[in-house]
Short mmCIF file of C-alpha atoms and ligand atoms in Angstrom, two decimals:
data_model
loop_
_atom_site.label_atom_id
_atom_site.label_comp_id
_atom_site.label_asym_id
_atom_site.label_seq_id
_atom_site.Cartn_x
_atom_site.Cartn_y
_atom_site.Cartn_z
CA UNK Q 30 -43.20 -9.36 5.39
CA UNK Q 31 -42.32 -9.33 8.81
CA UNK Q 32 -39.53 -7.26 10.10
CA UNK Q 33 -36.40 -8.84 11.81
CA UNK Q 34 -36.75 -8.82 15.68
CA UNK Q 35 -35.82 -11.12 18.53
CA UNK Q 36 -39.50 -11.95 18.77
CA UNK Q 37 -40.39 -12.39 14.82
CA UNK Q 38 -36.86 -14.84 14.47
CA UNK Q 39 -38.19 -17.01 17.33
CA UNK Q 40 -41.64 -17.53 15.83
CA UNK Q 41 -40.13 -17.88 12.05
CA UNK Q 42 -37.97 -20.78 13.54
CA UNK Q 43 -35.87 -20.95 10.44
CA UNK Q 44 -32.61 -19.28 11.53
CA UNK Q 45 -31.35 -19.45 15.07
CA UNK Q 46 -29.15 -16.24 16.35
CA UNK Q 47 -25.79 -18.09 17.86
CA UNK Q 48 -26.21 -15.93 20.76
CA UNK Q 49 -29.79 -15.29 22.77
CA UNK Q 50 -30.78 -11.53 21.95
CA UNK Q 51 -31.25 -10.08 24.93
CA UNK Q 52 -28.54 -11.99 27.36
CA UNK Q 53 -25.31 -9.53 26.54
CA UNK Q 54 -24.13 -6.92 28.64
CA UNK Q 55 -22.91 -4.02 26.89
CA UNK Q 56 -19.02 -4.22 26.72
CA UNK Q 57 -17.96 -1.50 24.16
CA UNK Q 58 -18.84 1.18 22.39
CA UNK Q 59 -18.62 1.41 18.43
CA UNK Q 60 -18.42 4.65 16.82
CA UNK Q 61 -19.23 4.63 13.25
CA UNK Q 62 -21.82 1.80 13.07
CA UNK Q 63 -21.52 1.20 9.10
CA UNK Q 64 -21.56 -1.68 7.13
CA UNK Q 65 -17.87 -2.53 7.46
CA UNK Q 66 -18.45 -3.19 11.56
CA UNK Q 67 -21.36 -4.66 11.17
CA UNK Q 68 -19.82 -7.31 8.72
CA UNK Q 69 -16.36 -7.22 10.82
CA UNK Q 70 -16.02 -6.49 14.32
CA UNK Q 71 -19.52 -6.90 15.49
CA UNK Q 72 -18.38 -10.96 13.77
CA UNK Q 73 -15.21 -11.01 15.60
CA UNK Q 74 -16.88 -9.85 18.78
CA UNK Q 75 -19.77 -12.22 18.38
CA UNK Q 76 -17.50 -15.46 17.46
CA UNK Q 77 -15.33 -14.26 20.67
CA UNK Q 78 -17.88 -14.75 23.04
CA UNK Q 79 -19.26 -17.47 20.94
CA UNK Q 80 -16.04 -19.36 21.49
CA UNK Q 81 -15.50 -18.16 25.63
CA UNK Q 82 -19.11 -17.97 27.09
CA UNK Q 83 -18.93 -14.68 27.96
CA UNK Q 84 -21.62 -12.61 27.79
CA UNK Q 85 -19.81 -9.26 28.16
CA UNK Q 86 -18.76 -7.90 25.08
CA UNK Q 87 -22.42 -6.41 23.84
CA UNK Q 88 -21.70 -3.54 21.59
CA UNK Q 89 -23.22 -0.28 21.92
CA UNK Q 90 -23.34 1.32 18.05
CA UNK Q 91 -23.56 4.54 17.49
CA UNK Q 92 -23.97 6.35 14.25
CA UNK Q 93 -22.11 9.05 13.26
CA UNK Q 94 -23.13 11.47 10.33
CA UNK Q 95 -26.47 10.10 10.17
CA UNK Q 96 -29.18 8.02 11.88
CA UNK Q 97 -30.00 5.76 9.08
CA UNK Q 98 -28.97 2.63 10.57
CA UNK Q 99 -29.91 3.53 14.09
CA UNK Q 100 -33.35 3.68 12.74
CA UNK Q 101 -33.06 0.64 10.77
CA UNK Q 102 -31.80 -1.28 13.76
CA UNK Q 103 -33.32 -0.30 16.61
CA UNK Q 104 -36.99 -1.75 15.61
CA UNK Q 105 -34.80 -5.24 15.20
CA UNK Q 106 -33.54 -5.24 18.22
CA UNK Q 107 -29.60 -4.23 16.72
CA UNK Q 108 -30.10 -8.01 15.07
CA UNK Q 109 -28.64 -7.77 11.36
CA UNK Q 110 -27.47 -10.80 8.67
CA UNK Q 111 -24.36 -10.97 7.36
CA UNK Q 112 -24.41 -12.76 3.59
CA UNK Q 113 -21.20 -13.86 2.31
CA UNK Q 114 -20.73 -13.65 -1.10
CA UNK Q 115 -18.10 -15.73 -3.64
CA UNK Q 116 -16.29 -18.74 -3.36
CA UNK Q 117 -16.41 -20.48 0.13
CA UNK Q 118 -18.93 -18.36 1.35
CA UNK Q 119 -20.63 -19.80 4.66
CA UNK Q 120 -24.79 -19.56 4.91
CA UNK Q 121 -26.96 -16.40 5.89
CA UNK Q 122 -25.67 -15.74 9.46
CA UNK Q 123 -27.97 -13.20 11.82
CA UNK Q 124 -25.86 -11.03 14.16
CA UNK Q 125 -26.62 -10.41 17.88
CA UNK Q 126 -23.65 -8.52 18.79
CA UNK Q 127 -24.96 -5.06 18.55
CA UNK Q 128 -27.47 -4.68 21.73
CA UNK Q 129 -28.14 -0.47 21.39
CA UNK Q 130 -28.19 1.49 18.30
CA UNK Q 131 -27.58 5.02 18.67
CA UNK Q 132 -27.87 7.96 16.45
CA UNK Q 133 -24.55 10.20 17.61
CA UNK Q 134 -25.52 13.46 15.87
CA UNK Q 135 -29.32 13.32 17.83
CA UNK Q 136 -28.22 11.77 21.20
CA UNK Q 137 -24.23 13.09 21.75
CA UNK Q 138 -25.19 13.21 25.98
CA UNK Q 139 -26.35 9.20 25.76
CA UNK Q 140 -22.71 8.79 23.40
CA UNK Q 141 -20.79 10.26 26.16
CA UNK Q 142 -22.63 8.29 28.92
CA UNK Q 143 -22.11 4.99 26.90
CA UNK Q 144 -18.80 5.99 26.50
CA UNK Q 145 -18.15 6.73 30.19
CA UNK Q 146 -19.96 3.84 31.92
CA UNK Q 147 -18.20 1.65 34.12
CA UNK Q 148 -19.34 -1.41 32.09
CA UNK Q 149 -17.30 -0.04 29.10
CA UNK Q 150 -13.84 -1.53 28.94
CA UNK Q 151 -13.54 -1.10 24.90
CA UNK Q 152 -14.37 1.82 22.92
CA UNK Q 153 -13.80 0.98 18.95
CA UNK Q 154 -14.65 2.92 16.00
CA UNK Q 155 -14.64 2.74 12.35
CA UNK Q 156 -15.57 6.41 11.28
CA UNK Q 157 -13.27 6.37 8.30
CA UNK Q 158 -10.24 8.49 7.65
CA UNK Q 159 -12.39 12.16 7.19
CA UNK Q 160 -14.09 10.87 10.55
CA UNK Q 161 -10.79 11.75 12.62
CA UNK Q 162 -10.28 15.39 11.23
CA UNK Q 163 -7.05 15.60 10.70
CA UNK Q 164 -5.01 18.53 10.00
CA UNK Q 165 -3.00 17.38 6.93
CA UNK Q 166 -0.31 19.86 7.43
CA UNK Q 167 0.52 18.39 10.80
CA UNK Q 168 -1.00 15.34 11.08
CA UNK Q 169 -2.68 16.35 14.37
CA UNK Q 170 -6.18 17.47 15.16
CA UNK Q 171 -7.64 20.05 12.66
CA UNK Q 172 -8.80 22.48 15.84
CA UNK Q 173 -9.74 24.60 12.98
CA UNK Q 174 -12.63 22.36 12.01
CA UNK Q 175 -16.13 24.13 13.15
CA UNK Q 176 -17.42 20.63 14.65
CA UNK Q 177 -14.27 20.01 16.46
CA UNK Q 178 -14.60 24.40 17.85
CA UNK Q 179 -18.12 23.30 18.75
CA UNK Q 180 -17.13 20.33 20.49
CA UNK Q 181 -14.18 22.12 22.37
CA UNK Q 182 -16.11 24.86 23.39
CA UNK Q 183 -18.36 22.70 25.22
CA UNK Q 184 -21.29 21.73 22.59
CA UNK Q 185 -22.53 18.04 22.79
CA UNK Q 186 -19.93 16.35 21.02
CA UNK Q 187 -20.51 15.48 17.49
CA UNK Q 188 -17.04 14.59 16.34
CA UNK Q 189 -15.50 11.09 16.95
CA UNK Q 190 -12.55 12.54 18.83
CA UNK Q 191 -14.85 14.97 20.82
CA UNK Q 192 -16.97 12.14 21.76
CA UNK Q 193 -13.76 9.81 23.10
CA UNK Q 194 -12.81 12.69 25.09
CA UNK Q 195 -15.83 13.71 26.30
CA UNK Q 196 -16.01 10.35 27.57
CA UNK Q 197 -12.66 9.81 28.84
CA UNK Q 198 -13.76 13.21 30.73
CA UNK Q 199 -16.63 12.09 32.19
CA UNK Q 200 -15.00 8.66 33.57
CA UNK Q 201 -12.14 10.27 34.94
CA UNK Q 202 -14.82 12.75 37.19
CA UNK Q 203 -16.84 9.32 38.02
CA UNK Q 204 -14.06 6.96 38.70
CA UNK Q 205 -15.18 4.98 35.97
CA UNK Q 206 -12.17 2.98 35.53
CA UNK Q 207 -9.44 2.55 32.47
CA UNK Q 208 -10.40 2.52 29.02
CA UNK Q 209 -9.07 0.83 25.93
CA UNK Q 210 -9.68 2.66 22.45
CA UNK Q 211 -9.38 0.66 19.37
CA UNK Q 212 -9.14 2.34 16.04
CA UNK Q 213 -10.10 0.52 13.31
CA UNK Q 214 -10.00 2.52 9.77
CA UNK Q 215 -7.46 2.19 7.62
CA UNK Q 216 -4.68 4.84 8.85
CA UNK Q 217 -1.13 4.05 9.75
CA UNK Q 218 -0.29 3.71 13.37
CA UNK Q 219 -4.31 4.39 13.83
CA UNK Q 220 -4.23 3.68 17.48
CA UNK Q 221 -0.98 6.41 17.89
CA UNK Q 222 -2.86 8.62 15.85
CA UNK Q 223 -5.57 8.24 17.59
CA UNK Q 224 -4.24 9.36 20.95
CA UNK Q 225 -2.46 11.61 19.80
CA UNK Q 226 -5.92 13.60 18.50
CA UNK Q 227 -7.73 12.93 21.41
CA UNK Q 228 -4.67 14.58 23.67
CA UNK Q 229 -4.46 17.27 21.30
CA UNK Q 230 -8.32 17.83 21.70
CA UNK Q 231 -8.06 17.28 25.53
CA UNK Q 232 -4.84 20.13 25.13
CA UNK Q 233 -6.87 22.52 23.58
CA UNK Q 234 -9.70 22.56 26.17
CA UNK Q 235 -9.44 25.23 29.35
CA UNK Q 236 -6.43 24.87 31.25
CA UNK Q 237 -8.54 24.13 34.24
CA UNK Q 238 -9.85 21.22 32.76
CA UNK Q 239 -6.95 20.03 30.44
CA UNK Q 240 -3.81 19.38 33.08
CA UNK Q 241 -6.03 16.96 35.22
CA UNK Q 242 -7.61 15.10 31.64
CA UNK Q 243 -4.56 14.69 30.49
CA UNK Q 244 -2.98 13.06 33.45
CA UNK Q 245 -5.59 10.60 33.71
CA UNK Q 246 -5.45 9.55 30.71
CA UNK Q 247 -1.96 8.84 30.46
CA UNK Q 248 -2.41 6.45 33.49
CA UNK Q 249 -5.89 5.05 32.27
CA UNK Q 250 -6.68 5.11 28.64
CA UNK Q 251 -4.91 3.09 25.69
CA UNK Q 252 -4.73 3.41 22.28
CA UNK Q 253 -3.62 -0.34 20.28
CA UNK Q 254 -2.93 0.33 16.60
CA UNK Q 255 -4.81 -2.45 14.24
CA UNK Q 256 -5.34 -3.63 10.96
CA UNK Q 257 -8.56 -4.57 9.77
CA UNK Q 258 -9.61 -6.29 6.52
CA UNK Q 259 -12.63 -7.21 4.37
CA UNK Q 260 -14.11 -5.83 1.73
CA UNK Q 261 -17.56 -5.05 2.46
CA UNK Q 262 -20.02 -3.39 -0.35
CA UNK Q 263 -22.72 -1.07 0.08
CA UNK Q 264 -25.76 -2.72 0.45
CA UNK Q 265 -28.28 -2.85 -2.85
CA UNK Q 266 -32.14 -3.20 -3.36
CA UNK Q 267 -31.05 -7.08 -4.66
CA UNK Q 268 -29.33 -8.16 -2.02
CA UNK Q 269 -32.05 -6.66 1.00
CA UNK Q 270 -34.47 -9.16 -1.45
CA UNK Q 271 -32.61 -12.22 -1.37
CA UNK Q 272 -32.28 -11.49 2.65
CA UNK Q 273 -36.41 -11.55 2.94
CA UNK Q 274 -36.29 -14.34 0.59
CA UNK Q 275 -34.13 -16.47 2.23
CA UNK Q 276 -34.95 -15.45 5.65
CA UNK Q 277 -38.79 -14.81 5.44
CA UNK Q 278 -38.14 -11.07 7.11
CA UNK Q 279 -37.30 -7.84 6.12
CA UNK Q 280 -33.72 -6.73 7.31
CA UNK Q 281 -33.49 -3.17 6.49
CA UNK Q 282 -29.70 -3.22 8.40
CA UNK Q 283 -28.52 -6.33 6.11
CA UNK Q 284 -25.01 -6.06 4.94
CA UNK Q 285 -23.08 -8.18 2.38
CA UNK Q 286 -19.24 -9.09 2.26
CA UNK Q 287 -16.48 -11.24 1.23
CA UNK Q 288 -15.99 -14.39 2.76
CA UNK Q 289 -12.30 -13.61 3.93
CA UNK Q 290 -12.21 -11.50 6.91
CA UNK Q 291 -8.41 -10.69 9.25
CA UNK Q 292 -8.00 -8.52 11.60
CA UNK Q 293 -4.83 -7.73 13.15
CA UNK Q 294 -4.61 -5.98 16.67
CA UNK Q 295 -1.38 -4.98 19.22
CA UNK Q 296 -1.85 -6.04 22.85
CA UNK Q 297 -1.96 -3.27 24.63
CA UNK Q 298 -5.39 -3.21 26.36
CA UNK Q 299 -5.80 -0.72 29.59
CA UNK Q 300 -9.00 -3.10 31.03
CA UNK Q 301 -10.72 -6.14 30.15
CA UNK Q 302 -11.42 -7.50 26.26
CA UNK Q 303 -13.25 -9.95 24.36
CA UNK Q 304 -11.11 -12.67 23.68
CA UNK Q 305 -10.98 -11.85 19.80
CA UNK Q 306 -7.68 -14.41 19.46
CA UNK Q 307 -10.23 -17.14 19.83
CA UNK Q 308 -12.41 -15.71 16.70
CA UNK Q 309 -9.16 -15.65 14.82
CA UNK Q 310 -8.10 -12.26 15.48
CA UNK Q 311 -3.94 -11.83 15.30
CA UNK Q 312 -2.38 -10.09 18.32
CA UNK Q 313 1.06 -8.85 17.15
CA UNK Q 314 4.05 -6.84 18.62
CA UNK Q 315 4.26 -5.53 14.60
CA UNK Q 316 0.99 -3.91 13.45
CA UNK Q 317 2.63 -0.80 11.90
CA UNK Q 318 4.11 -3.60 9.50
CA UNK Q 319 0.95 -5.25 8.72
CA UNK Q 320 -1.15 -1.70 8.01
CA UNK Q 321 1.53 -0.48 5.87
CA UNK Q 322 1.46 -3.57 3.95
CA UNK Q 323 -2.60 -3.56 3.53
CA UNK Q 324 -2.22 -0.02 2.72
CA UNK Q 325 0.65 0.32 0.16
CA UNK Q 326 -0.29 -3.58 -1.12
CA UNK Q 327 -4.46 -4.32 -1.27
CA UNK Q 328 -5.75 -0.44 -0.15
CA UNK Q 329 -3.69 1.10 -2.89
CA UNK Q 330 -4.46 -1.62 -6.14
CA UNK Q 331 -8.05 -1.56 -4.84
CA UNK Q 332 -7.75 2.53 -5.53
CA UNK Q 333 -6.28 1.68 -8.81
CA UNK Q 334 -8.10 -0.31 -9.91
CA UNK Q 335 -11.36 1.84 -8.99
CA UNK Q 336 -10.13 5.18 -10.49
CA UNK Q 337 -8.72 3.14 -13.68
CA UNK Q 338 -12.22 1.93 -13.60
CA UNK Q 339 -14.37 4.94 -13.45
CA UNK Q 340 -11.89 6.13 -16.24
CA UNK Q 341 -12.98 3.50 -18.56
CA UNK Q 342 -17.09 2.84 -17.83
CA UNK Q 343 -16.11 -0.14 -15.28
CA UNK Q 344 -18.42 -0.62 -12.79
CA UNK Q 345 -17.13 -2.71 -10.28
CA UNK Q 346 -14.17 -3.66 -8.82
CA UNK Q 347 -14.00 -7.02 -10.21
CA UNK Q 348 -14.72 -5.79 -13.90
CA UNK Q 349 -11.58 -3.59 -13.27
CA UNK Q 350 -9.59 -6.47 -12.09
CA UNK Q 351 -11.11 -8.74 -15.31
CA UNK Q 352 -9.67 -6.32 -17.50
CA UNK Q 353 -6.14 -8.20 -18.31
CA UNK Q 354 -4.71 -4.23 -18.82
CA UNK Q 355 -5.43 -3.02 -15.52
CA UNK Q 356 -4.72 -6.68 -13.91
CA UNK Q 357 -0.76 -6.03 -15.24
CA UNK Q 358 -1.11 -2.19 -14.48
CA UNK Q 359 -2.02 -3.65 -10.47
CA UNK Q 360 0.64 -6.87 -10.94
CA UNK Q 361 3.00 -4.45 -11.82
CA UNK Q 362 2.27 -1.53 -9.40
CA UNK Q 363 2.55 -4.13 -6.75
CA UNK Q 364 5.86 -5.54 -7.77
CA UNK Q 365 8.08 -3.12 -9.11
CA UNK Q 366 6.68 0.44 -7.10
CA UNK Q 367 5.10 -1.08 -3.44
CA UNK Q 368 6.73 -4.43 -2.60
CA UNK Q 369 10.53 -2.68 -2.65
CA UNK Q 370 9.52 0.03 -0.55
CA UNK Q 371 7.60 -1.24 2.31
CA UNK Q 372 9.47 -3.80 5.49
CA UNK Q 373 6.62 -6.85 5.29
CA UNK Q 374 6.13 -8.20 8.96
CA UNK Q 375 7.20 -11.89 9.71
CA UNK Q 376 4.79 -14.67 8.65
CA UNK Q 377 3.51 -12.46 5.64
CA UNK Q 378 4.63 -13.49 2.30
CA UNK Q 379 4.77 -10.98 -0.34
CA UNK Q 380 3.95 -12.50 -3.26
CA UNK Q 381 1.07 -14.49 -2.09
CA UNK Q 382 -0.46 -11.84 -0.49
CA UNK Q 383 -0.36 -9.55 -3.42
CA UNK Q 384 -1.97 -13.07 -5.53
CA UNK Q 385 -4.60 -13.54 -3.48
CA UNK Q 386 -5.63 -9.58 -2.95
CA UNK Q 387 -6.39 -9.85 -6.63
CA UNK Q 388 -7.68 -13.15 -6.25
CA UNK Q 389 -10.27 -11.32 -3.52
CA UNK Q 390 -10.55 -8.53 -6.16
CA UNK Q 391 -11.93 -10.16 -8.71
CA UNK Q 392 -14.99 -11.94 -6.66
CA UNK Q 393 -17.52 -11.53 -9.50
CA UNK Q 394 -20.51 -11.77 -6.53
CA UNK Q 395 -18.91 -8.90 -4.52
CA UNK Q 396 -20.63 -6.23 -6.57
CA UNK Q 397 -17.96 -3.28 -5.21
CA UNK Q 398 -18.30 -0.86 -7.41
CA UNK Q 399 -15.19 1.66 -8.65
CA UNK Q 400 -17.88 4.47 -7.70
CA UNK Q 401 -17.27 3.47 -3.82
CA UNK Q 402 -13.48 2.36 -3.71
CA UNK Q 403 -12.94 5.47 -5.48
CA UNK Q 404 -14.88 7.97 -2.96
CA UNK Q 405 -12.78 10.27 -0.70
CA UNK Q 406 -10.11 10.01 -2.77
CA UNK Q 407 -8.34 12.95 -1.27
CA UNK Q 408 -8.07 11.28 2.08
CA UNK Q 409 -6.44 7.88 1.00
CA UNK Q 410 -4.49 8.51 -2.30
CA UNK Q 411 -1.75 9.86 -0.10
CA UNK Q 412 -1.18 6.93 2.52
CA UNK Q 413 -2.11 4.36 0.08
CA UNK Q 414 -0.40 5.66 -3.41
CA UNK Q 415 2.28 9.15 -2.31
CA UNK Q 416 3.97 7.20 0.35
CA UNK Q 417 5.04 4.63 -2.46
CA UNK Q 418 5.71 7.39 -4.49
CA UNK Q 419 7.77 9.29 -2.54
CA UNK Q 420 10.01 6.15 -1.27
CA UNK Q 421 10.25 5.79 -5.22
CA UNK Q 422 11.85 8.98 -6.03
CA UNK Q 423 13.89 9.26 -2.73
CA UNK Q 424 15.90 5.54 -3.89
CA UNK Q 425 16.14 7.30 -7.67
CA UNK Q 426 13.50 5.04 -9.20
CA UNK Q 427 10.61 5.84 -11.54
CA UNK Q 428 7.43 5.04 -10.06
CA UNK Q 429 5.83 4.74 -13.02
CA UNK Q 430 2.54 2.77 -12.23
CA UNK Q 431 2.10 3.93 -9.20
CA UNK Q 432 2.20 7.49 -11.14
CA UNK Q 433 -0.61 6.04 -13.31
CA UNK Q 434 -3.24 5.02 -10.08
CA UNK Q 435 -2.63 9.07 -9.04
CA UNK Q 436 -3.49 10.48 -12.57
CA UNK Q 437 -6.38 8.29 -13.05
CA UNK Q 438 -7.67 9.86 -9.90
CA UNK Q 439 -6.49 13.21 -11.16
CA UNK Q 440 -8.63 12.16 -14.52
CA UNK Q 441 -11.62 11.00 -11.96
CA UNK Q 442 -11.65 14.32 -9.77
CA UNK Q 443 -11.41 16.95 -13.09
CA UNK Q 444 -14.36 14.75 -15.07
CA UNK Q 445 -16.53 14.70 -12.83
CA UNK Q 446 -19.24 17.26 -12.28
CA UNK Q 447 -18.56 19.11 -8.79
CA UNK Q 448 -22.12 18.36 -7.32
CA UNK Q 449 -21.29 14.25 -8.17
CA UNK Q 450 -17.75 14.62 -6.55
CA UNK Q 451 -18.19 12.38 -3.43
CA UNK Q 452 -15.06 13.86 -1.31
CA UNK Q 453 -14.94 16.07 1.54
CA UNK Q 454 -12.44 18.24 -0.43
CA UNK Q 455 -14.49 18.07 -3.61
CA UNK Q 456 -14.88 22.16 -3.90
CA UNK Q 457 -11.44 23.02 -2.99
CA UNK Q 458 -10.32 20.63 -5.90
CA UNK Q 459 -12.80 21.91 -8.10
CA UNK Q 460 -11.76 25.48 -7.17
CA UNK Q 461 -8.22 25.00 -8.05
CA UNK Q 462 -9.17 23.61 -11.49
CA UNK Q 463 -9.16 25.76 -14.76
CA UNK Q 464 -12.03 25.72 -16.69
CA UNK Q 465 -10.23 23.89 -19.58
CA UNK Q 466 -9.44 20.77 -18.10
CA UNK Q 467 -6.45 18.45 -20.21
CA UNK Q 468 -3.62 17.12 -18.65
CA UNK Q 469 -1.37 19.95 -19.50
CA UNK Q 470 -3.81 21.89 -17.17
CA UNK Q 471 -4.80 20.03 -14.60
CA UNK Q 472 -1.72 17.80 -13.15
CA UNK Q 473 0.58 20.81 -12.11
CA UNK Q 474 -3.28 22.24 -10.73
CA UNK Q 475 -3.60 18.98 -8.49
CA UNK Q 476 0.13 19.52 -7.41
CA UNK Q 477 -0.21 22.48 -5.72
CA UNK Q 478 -3.49 21.32 -3.31
CA UNK Q 479 -0.52 21.46 -0.19
CA UNK Q 480 -3.19 19.50 1.76
CA UNK Q 481 -2.53 16.57 -0.73
CA UNK Q 482 0.86 16.72 -2.41
CA UNK Q 483 3.89 18.50 -0.64
CA UNK Q 484 6.06 20.59 -1.80
CA UNK Q 485 9.00 18.14 -2.52
CA UNK Q 486 6.71 15.45 -4.30
CA UNK Q 487 5.50 18.40 -6.63
CA UNK Q 488 8.55 19.83 -7.28
CA UNK Q 489 10.06 16.07 -8.38
CA UNK Q 490 10.17 16.43 -12.54
CA UNK Q 491 9.95 13.07 -12.50
CA UNK Q 492 6.56 12.24 -10.52
CA UNK Q 493 4.86 15.70 -12.75
CA UNK Q 494 6.44 14.07 -15.97
CA UNK Q 495 4.63 10.46 -15.32
CA UNK Q 496 1.39 12.09 -14.00
CA UNK Q 497 1.30 13.85 -17.48
CA UNK Q 498 2.18 11.04 -19.44
CA UNK Q 499 -0.55 8.92 -17.94
CA UNK Q 500 -2.73 11.30 -18.10
CA UNK Q 501 -3.06 12.08 -21.09
CA UNK Q 502 -3.38 8.71 -22.60
CA UNK Q 503 -6.27 8.74 -20.86
CA UNK Q 504 -8.06 11.91 -21.83
CA UNK Q 505 -6.69 11.20 -25.81
CA UNK Q 506 -6.65 7.26 -26.11
CA UNK Q 507 -8.83 5.36 -23.20
CA UNK Q 508 -9.09 2.08 -22.75
CA UNK Q 509 -7.41 1.28 -25.95
CA UNK Q 510 -4.78 3.92 -24.89
CA UNK Q 511 -3.97 2.61 -21.34
CA UNK Q 512 -4.28 -1.31 -22.70
CA UNK Q 513 -1.36 -0.36 -25.62
CA UNK Q 514 0.68 2.21 -23.16
CA UNK Q 515 0.67 -0.93 -20.03
CA UNK Q 516 1.25 -4.06 -22.27
CA UNK Q 517 4.03 -2.50 -24.30
CA UNK Q 518 4.83 1.07 -23.15
C1 LIG A 5 -11.60 0.14 0.30
C2 LIG A 5 -11.42 -0.32 1.29
O1 LIG A 5 -13.14 1.72 -0.48
C3 LIG A 5 -12.07 1.64 0.06
O2 LIG A 5 -11.47 2.47 0.02
O3 LIG A 5 -10.53 0.34 -0.19
O4 LIG A 5 -12.75 -0.24 2.12
C4 LIG A 5 -11.28 -2.08 1.57
O5 LIG A 5 -12.78 -2.79 0.97
C5 LIG A 5 -11.31 -2.28 3.03
O6 LIG A 5 -9.73 -1.86 3.06
C6 LIG A 5 -10.93 -3.79 2.68
O7 LIG A 5 -10.44 -4.27 4.00
#
């Protein structure tokens, strides 16, 4: 079967790209060319160009640790398909907003040059929580990280923060003009955070470099925060075969997504930008509230379902939410633990938002696996669940349901063989766990991991008691025990 490309697509004539390939000028550099950006940011950007007729926002995509997506997209002229799954799904779409795909690992200088190009006005990034190299103790850049150190020492940069800062440094030298850096990861205050990390990197450079760089940065670079939302599972071989059947061409970079997508952006741009509002993005002064709501409602219950599902052999999120007891636990966590401890942004109705996310999780066509959502738990539980737990404890309330999610995560970590645990802290987590793993040994050992649980949380007997209770329920009676405890406990 022929491969998707501008030429093969034109020859096959079945599907037309919405924007003619080869006509766009690059205006955005995107770091972290995974499935999410292809299904979300690239689609918003293409829609914005379609709405306005602009051709200035072609995306130069950069893969981070692996070159796979660059290898998939390059022979396809950057083209890929998005298949929506679930009720209200739009027809298969060929997206052509990615104009170049670079492996950042193999071509770090090209990445810096693209960020520094005068035509680039926006850098967007989806590098996941761990990609930011945050020191959990300070909340700033982990200067001790060996790759951060190498980037600081002047090696061609491999970390996202190194790439951005070196790109900005080159812009300052060449007078390339202002730049906006737009984080699109699930982190609270992601813009402010990215700015803090970039400044920390700049500050750690030799003083001959850092003073000038920081001054230029303050005057020319902004870091708006955003809230992004779209569930994008990993593409399977079955998905690729279905696309091939429908398109009549092979698309190795195909992505699958739910029909829903949302983007809330702080309007704080240093230079020009795509008219993303024309594509349905919401520009808001209240992004922090949107992000907190998303993290502590949607992502928190997503993680809860993932770990409950992993503990009871449920392969997908829709299987997990299809279990009545788990859906109940989620609803109770949302209503009792999360909603009372967050301030919702104007225009968001908490009850209907919660109902809508449970509906989205239930989409049986999506195939979003509990293993994927459950990955990198050490980077997620703090932002999604411990925030809510802390707020409840501070208010003298028992965070019973959020604690269930954390206990299920602990169970996942303690029962997954070391090599199979998909988490950047896997080695550290495994090293604190005793050989004999029961509630009584695992809960205190994990509470001792300071990069996840601060001393205050670890000292809470209420929290520890809830964790022990739920861990014991999972370990002794599994699904039956959970059903009983959740429904009648
Ligand atoms: C998920 C998110 O994998 C995960 O941790 O909770 O990727 C989730 O699907 C997105 O944030 C939805 O917008």
